[in-house]
PDB file of C-alpha atoms in Angstrom:
ATOM      1  CA  UNK A   1     -58.779 -25.325   7.052  1.00  0.00           C
ATOM      2  CA  UNK A   2     -55.414 -23.696   7.520  1.00  0.00           C
ATOM      3  CA  UNK A   3     -55.148 -21.137  10.326  1.00  0.00           C
ATOM      4  CA  UNK A   4     -54.627 -17.678   8.887  1.00  0.00           C
ATOM      5  CA  UNK A   5     -53.678 -14.887  11.269  1.00  0.00           C
ATOM      6  CA  UNK A   6     -54.107 -11.308  10.052  1.00  0.00           C
ATOM      7  CA  UNK A   7     -54.053  -7.824  11.526  1.00  0.00           C
ATOM      8  CA  UNK A   8     -56.683  -5.238  10.672  1.00  0.00           C
ATOM      9  CA  UNK A   9     -57.865  -1.777  11.730  1.00  0.00           C
ATOM     10  CA  UNK A  10     -54.352  -0.480  12.333  1.00  0.00           C
ATOM     11  CA  UNK A  11     -54.082   3.011  13.732  1.00  0.00           C
ATOM     12  CA  UNK A  12     -50.648   4.534  14.284  1.00  0.00           C
ATOM     13  CA  UNK A  13     -49.566   7.429  16.480  1.00  0.00           C
ATOM     14  CA  UNK A  14     -46.488   9.038  17.996  1.00  0.00           C
ATOM     15  CA  UNK A  15     -46.040   8.619  21.749  1.00  0.00           C
ATOM     16  CA  UNK A  16     -43.476   9.536  24.395  1.00  0.00           C
ATOM     17  CA  UNK A  17     -40.961   6.881  23.312  1.00  0.00           C
ATOM     18  CA  UNK A  18     -41.572   6.670  19.557  1.00  0.00           C
ATOM     19  CA  UNK A  19     -44.256   5.279  17.282  1.00  0.00           C
ATOM     20  CA  UNK A  20     -47.151   3.217  18.567  1.00  0.00           C
ATOM     21  CA  UNK A  21     -50.169   1.445  17.162  1.00  0.00           C
ATOM     22  CA  UNK A  22     -53.537  -0.125  17.911  1.00  0.00           C
ATOM     23  CA  UNK A  23     -54.738  -3.097  15.854  1.00  0.00           C
ATOM     24  CA  UNK A  24     -57.042  -6.077  15.890  1.00  0.00           C
ATOM     25  CA  UNK A  25     -55.671  -9.605  15.506  1.00  0.00           C
ATOM     26  CA  UNK A  26     -57.836 -12.050  13.565  1.00  0.00           C
ATOM     27  CA  UNK A  27     -57.794 -15.802  13.103  1.00  0.00           C
ATOM     28  CA  UNK A  28     -59.668 -16.864   9.958  1.00  0.00           C
ATOM     29  CA  UNK A  29     -61.621 -13.562   9.911  1.00  0.00           C
ATOM     30  CA  UNK A  30     -62.642 -13.861  13.585  1.00  0.00           C
ATOM     31  CA  UNK A  31     -61.286 -11.225  15.946  1.00  0.00           C
ATOM     32  CA  UNK A  32     -59.318 -12.880  18.727  1.00  0.00           C
ATOM     33  CA  UNK A  33     -57.369 -10.006  20.267  1.00  0.00           C
ATOM     34  CA  UNK A  34     -56.744  -6.302  20.552  1.00  0.00           C
ATOM     35  CA  UNK A  35     -53.031  -5.568  20.115  1.00  0.00           C
ATOM     36  CA  UNK A  36     -51.272  -2.334  20.951  1.00  0.00           C
ATOM     37  CA  UNK A  37     -47.919  -0.700  21.425  1.00  0.00           C
ATOM     38  CA  UNK A  38     -48.478   2.353  23.605  1.00  0.00           C
ATOM     39  CA  UNK A  39     -45.143   3.908  22.535  1.00  0.00           C
ATOM     40  CA  UNK A  40     -43.838   3.899  26.088  1.00  0.00           C
ATOM     41  CA  UNK A  41     -40.694   1.951  25.287  1.00  0.00           C
ATOM     42  CA  UNK A  42     -42.103  -1.405  26.400  1.00  0.00           C
ATOM     43  CA  UNK A  43     -43.297  -4.487  24.574  1.00  0.00           C
ATOM     44  CA  UNK A  44     -46.405  -4.965  22.487  1.00  0.00           C
ATOM     45  CA  UNK A  45     -49.478  -5.790  24.583  1.00  0.00           C
ATOM     46  CA  UNK A  46     -52.167  -8.327  23.746  1.00  0.00           C
ATOM     47  CA  UNK A  47     -55.729  -8.523  25.032  1.00  0.00           C
ATOM     48  CA  UNK A  48     -56.910 -11.960  23.902  1.00  0.00           C
ATOM     49  CA  UNK A  49     -60.530 -13.014  24.218  1.00  0.00           C
ATOM     50  CA  UNK A  50     -59.526 -16.380  25.728  1.00  0.00           C
ATOM     51  CA  UNK A  51     -56.300 -17.799  27.223  1.00  0.00           C
ATOM     52  CA  UNK A  52     -56.383 -20.642  24.664  1.00  0.00           C
ATOM     53  CA  UNK A  53     -56.220 -18.156  21.799  1.00  0.00           C
ATOM     54  CA  UNK A  54     -53.153 -16.581  23.373  1.00  0.00           C
ATOM     55  CA  UNK A  55     -51.407 -19.939  23.752  1.00  0.00           C
ATOM     56  CA  UNK A  56     -52.344 -20.989  20.206  1.00  0.00           C
ATOM     57  CA  UNK A  57     -50.995 -17.735  18.745  1.00  0.00           C
ATOM     58  CA  UNK A  58     -47.756 -17.990  20.719  1.00  0.00           C
ATOM     59  CA  UNK A  59     -47.301 -21.584  19.518  1.00  0.00           C
ATOM     60  CA  UNK A  60     -47.966 -20.456  15.944  1.00  0.00           C
ATOM     61  CA  UNK A  61     -45.418 -17.625  16.291  1.00  0.00           C
ATOM     62  CA  UNK A  62     -42.758 -20.011  17.619  1.00  0.00           C
ATOM     63  CA  UNK A  63     -43.299 -22.357  14.642  1.00  0.00           C
ATOM     64  CA  UNK A  64     -43.492 -19.540  12.084  1.00  0.00           C
ATOM     65  CA  UNK A  65     -40.315 -17.810  13.275  1.00  0.00           C
ATOM     66  CA  UNK A  66     -38.429 -21.039  13.946  1.00  0.00           C
ATOM     67  CA  UNK A  67     -37.335 -20.165  17.457  1.00  0.00           C
ATOM     68  CA  UNK A  68     -38.325 -21.367  20.896  1.00  0.00           C
ATOM     69  CA  UNK A  69     -36.697 -18.405  22.638  1.00  0.00           C
ATOM     70  CA  UNK A  70     -39.738 -17.077  24.492  1.00  0.00           C
ATOM     71  CA  UNK A  71     -43.257 -17.656  23.133  1.00  0.00           C
ATOM     72  CA  UNK A  72     -44.484 -14.203  24.199  1.00  0.00           C
ATOM     73  CA  UNK A  73     -41.513 -12.483  22.546  1.00  0.00           C
ATOM     74  CA  UNK A  74     -41.994 -14.528  19.371  1.00  0.00           C
ATOM     75  CA  UNK A  75     -45.660 -13.458  19.301  1.00  0.00           C
ATOM     76  CA  UNK A  76     -44.683  -9.784  19.620  1.00  0.00           C
ATOM     77  CA  UNK A  77     -42.077 -10.112  16.851  1.00  0.00           C
ATOM     78  CA  UNK A  78     -44.586 -11.819  14.546  1.00  0.00           C
ATOM     79  CA  UNK A  79     -47.272  -9.166  15.121  1.00  0.00           C
ATOM     80  CA  UNK A  80     -44.713  -6.403  14.626  1.00  0.00           C
ATOM     81  CA  UNK A  81     -43.649  -7.991  11.316  1.00  0.00           C
ATOM     82  CA  UNK A  82     -47.287  -8.333  10.201  1.00  0.00           C
ATOM     83  CA  UNK A  83     -48.049  -4.706  11.024  1.00  0.00           C
ATOM     84  CA  UNK A  84     -44.869  -3.425   9.351  1.00  0.00           C
ATOM     85  CA  UNK A  85     -45.716  -5.318   6.165  1.00  0.00           C
ATOM     86  CA  UNK A  86     -49.267  -4.001   6.137  1.00  0.00           C
ATOM     87  CA  UNK A  87     -48.041  -0.420   6.641  1.00  0.00           C
ATOM     88  CA  UNK A  88     -45.464  -0.840   3.859  1.00  0.00           C
ATOM     89  CA  UNK A  89     -48.219  -2.081   1.539  1.00  0.00           C
ATOM     90  CA  UNK A  90     -50.348   0.920   2.496  1.00  0.00           C
ATOM     91  CA  UNK A  91     -47.427   3.290   1.813  1.00  0.00           C
ATOM     92  CA  UNK A  92     -46.759   1.761  -1.607  1.00  0.00           C
ATOM     93  CA  UNK A  93     -50.432   1.970  -2.612  1.00  0.00           C
ATOM     94  CA  UNK A  94     -50.489   5.651  -1.675  1.00  0.00           C
ATOM     95  CA  UNK A  95     -47.249   6.304  -3.569  1.00  0.00           C
ATOM     96  CA  UNK A  96     -48.532   4.528  -6.691  1.00  0.00           C
ATOM     97  CA  UNK A  97     -51.722   6.602  -6.565  1.00  0.00           C
ATOM     98  CA  UNK A  98     -49.858   9.918  -6.281  1.00  0.00           C
ATOM     99  CA  UNK A  99     -46.742   9.522  -8.415  1.00  0.00           C
ATOM    100  CA  UNK A 100     -45.117   7.556 -11.191  1.00  0.00           C
ATOM    101  CA  UNK A 101     -42.755   5.106  -9.483  1.00  0.00           C
ATOM    102  CA  UNK A 102     -39.788   3.335 -11.066  1.00  0.00           C
ATOM    103  CA  UNK A 103     -37.267   0.820  -9.774  1.00  0.00           C
ATOM    104  CA  UNK A 104     -33.758   0.145 -11.034  1.00  0.00           C
ATOM    105  CA  UNK A 105     -30.487  -1.183  -9.645  1.00  0.00           C
ATOM    106  CA  UNK A 106     -29.992   1.990  -7.576  1.00  0.00           C
ATOM    107  CA  UNK A 107     -33.412   1.767  -5.925  1.00  0.00           C
ATOM    108  CA  UNK A 108     -36.680   3.659  -6.331  1.00  0.00           C
ATOM    109  CA  UNK A 109     -37.198   6.954  -8.068  1.00  0.00           C
ATOM    110  CA  UNK A 110     -40.370   8.880  -8.763  1.00  0.00           C
ATOM    111  CA  UNK A 111     -41.807  11.418 -11.125  1.00  0.00           C
ATOM    112  CA  UNK A 112     -44.119  14.081  -9.750  1.00  0.00           C
ATOM    113  CA  UNK A 113     -46.802  13.259 -12.291  1.00  0.00           C
ATOM    114  CA  UNK A 114     -49.543  10.841 -11.367  1.00  0.00           C
ATOM    115  CA  UNK A 115     -49.505   7.723 -13.525  1.00  0.00           C
ATOM    116  CA  UNK A 116     -52.832   7.402 -15.333  1.00  0.00           C
ATOM    117  CA  UNK A 117     -53.151   4.040 -17.008  1.00  0.00           C
ATOM    118  CA  UNK A 118     -50.786   3.462 -19.913  1.00  0.00           C
ATOM    119  CA  UNK A 119     -49.575   6.998 -20.431  1.00  0.00           C
ATOM    120  CA  UNK A 120     -47.569   6.641 -23.589  1.00  0.00           C
ATOM    121  CA  UNK A 121     -45.312   9.635 -22.824  1.00  0.00           C
ATOM    122  CA  UNK A 122     -44.252   8.329 -19.413  1.00  0.00           C
ATOM    123  CA  UNK A 123     -43.733   4.754 -20.573  1.00  0.00           C
ATOM    124  CA  UNK A 124     -41.722   5.995 -23.566  1.00  0.00           C
ATOM    125  CA  UNK A 125     -39.587   8.243 -21.325  1.00  0.00           C
ATOM    126  CA  UNK A 126     -38.820   5.437 -18.885  1.00  0.00           C
ATOM    127  CA  UNK A 127     -37.994   2.951 -21.639  1.00  0.00           C
ATOM    128  CA  UNK A 128     -35.848   5.483 -23.534  1.00  0.00           C
ATOM    129  CA  UNK A 129     -33.938   7.205 -20.725  1.00  0.00           C
ATOM    130  CA  UNK A 130     -34.039   4.663 -17.929  1.00  0.00           C
ATOM    131  CA  UNK A 131     -33.417   1.440 -19.870  1.00  0.00           C
ATOM    132  CA  UNK A 132     -32.934  -0.778 -16.810  1.00  0.00           C
ATOM    133  CA  UNK A 133     -35.905   0.685 -14.906  1.00  0.00           C
ATOM    134  CA  UNK A 134     -39.194  -1.036 -14.194  1.00  0.00           C
ATOM    135  CA  UNK A 135     -42.313   1.087 -14.030  1.00  0.00           C
ATOM    136  CA  UNK A 136     -44.125  -0.100 -10.873  1.00  0.00           C
ATOM    137  CA  UNK A 137     -47.446   1.543 -11.683  1.00  0.00           C
ATOM    138  CA  UNK A 138     -48.298  -0.835 -14.517  1.00  0.00           C
ATOM    139  CA  UNK A 139     -47.225  -4.197 -13.094  1.00  0.00           C
ATOM    140  CA  UNK A 140     -49.195  -6.390 -10.645  1.00  0.00           C
ATOM    141  CA  UNK A 141     -49.139  -5.008  -7.085  1.00  0.00           C
ATOM    142  CA  UNK A 142     -47.412  -8.083  -5.598  1.00  0.00           C
ATOM    143  CA  UNK A 143     -44.563  -7.752  -8.113  1.00  0.00           C
ATOM    144  CA  UNK A 144     -44.317  -4.016  -7.412  1.00  0.00           C
ATOM    145  CA  UNK A 145     -44.276  -4.730  -3.667  1.00  0.00           C
ATOM    146  CA  UNK A 146     -41.339  -7.153  -4.028  1.00  0.00           C
ATOM    147  CA  UNK A 147     -39.361  -4.513  -5.917  1.00  0.00           C
ATOM    148  CA  UNK A 148     -40.368  -1.876  -3.359  1.00  0.00           C
ATOM    149  CA  UNK A 149     -38.954  -4.035  -0.557  1.00  0.00           C
ATOM    150  CA  UNK A 150     -35.698  -4.536  -2.482  1.00  0.00           C
ATOM    151  CA  UNK A 151     -35.113  -0.780  -2.721  1.00  0.00           C
TER     152      UNK A 151
END
């Protein structure tokens, strides 16, 4: 079985030196660490259940990021990337639920109306007036997420 690291239960907040978070780090659906950035201007902190799990995750981070700079720093960069991606996915889901979202060569633009299924009026408007636009609400989420990241 391939090792799959994920972050879950992310909670964000604003601290003295910016944005912080608390999260749980999982390996194959088993919690292995509590991870947090206390927004004090320092690095991300890990509280692993065992020292071996910490070493294994650092080794994984070094391989994944392709750098042997400093295993601890590579682990913090990897977790930060994982959390940022999860938060971006959360933001896009919320946006798609609240508005009609389109993407074209200039980036994203939205309509204040909530997209409800295949609303003929909205689809017709986008196809007629915004010929190069893609309506993100009615394409698969992974495709919409790729376009969201491009914007």
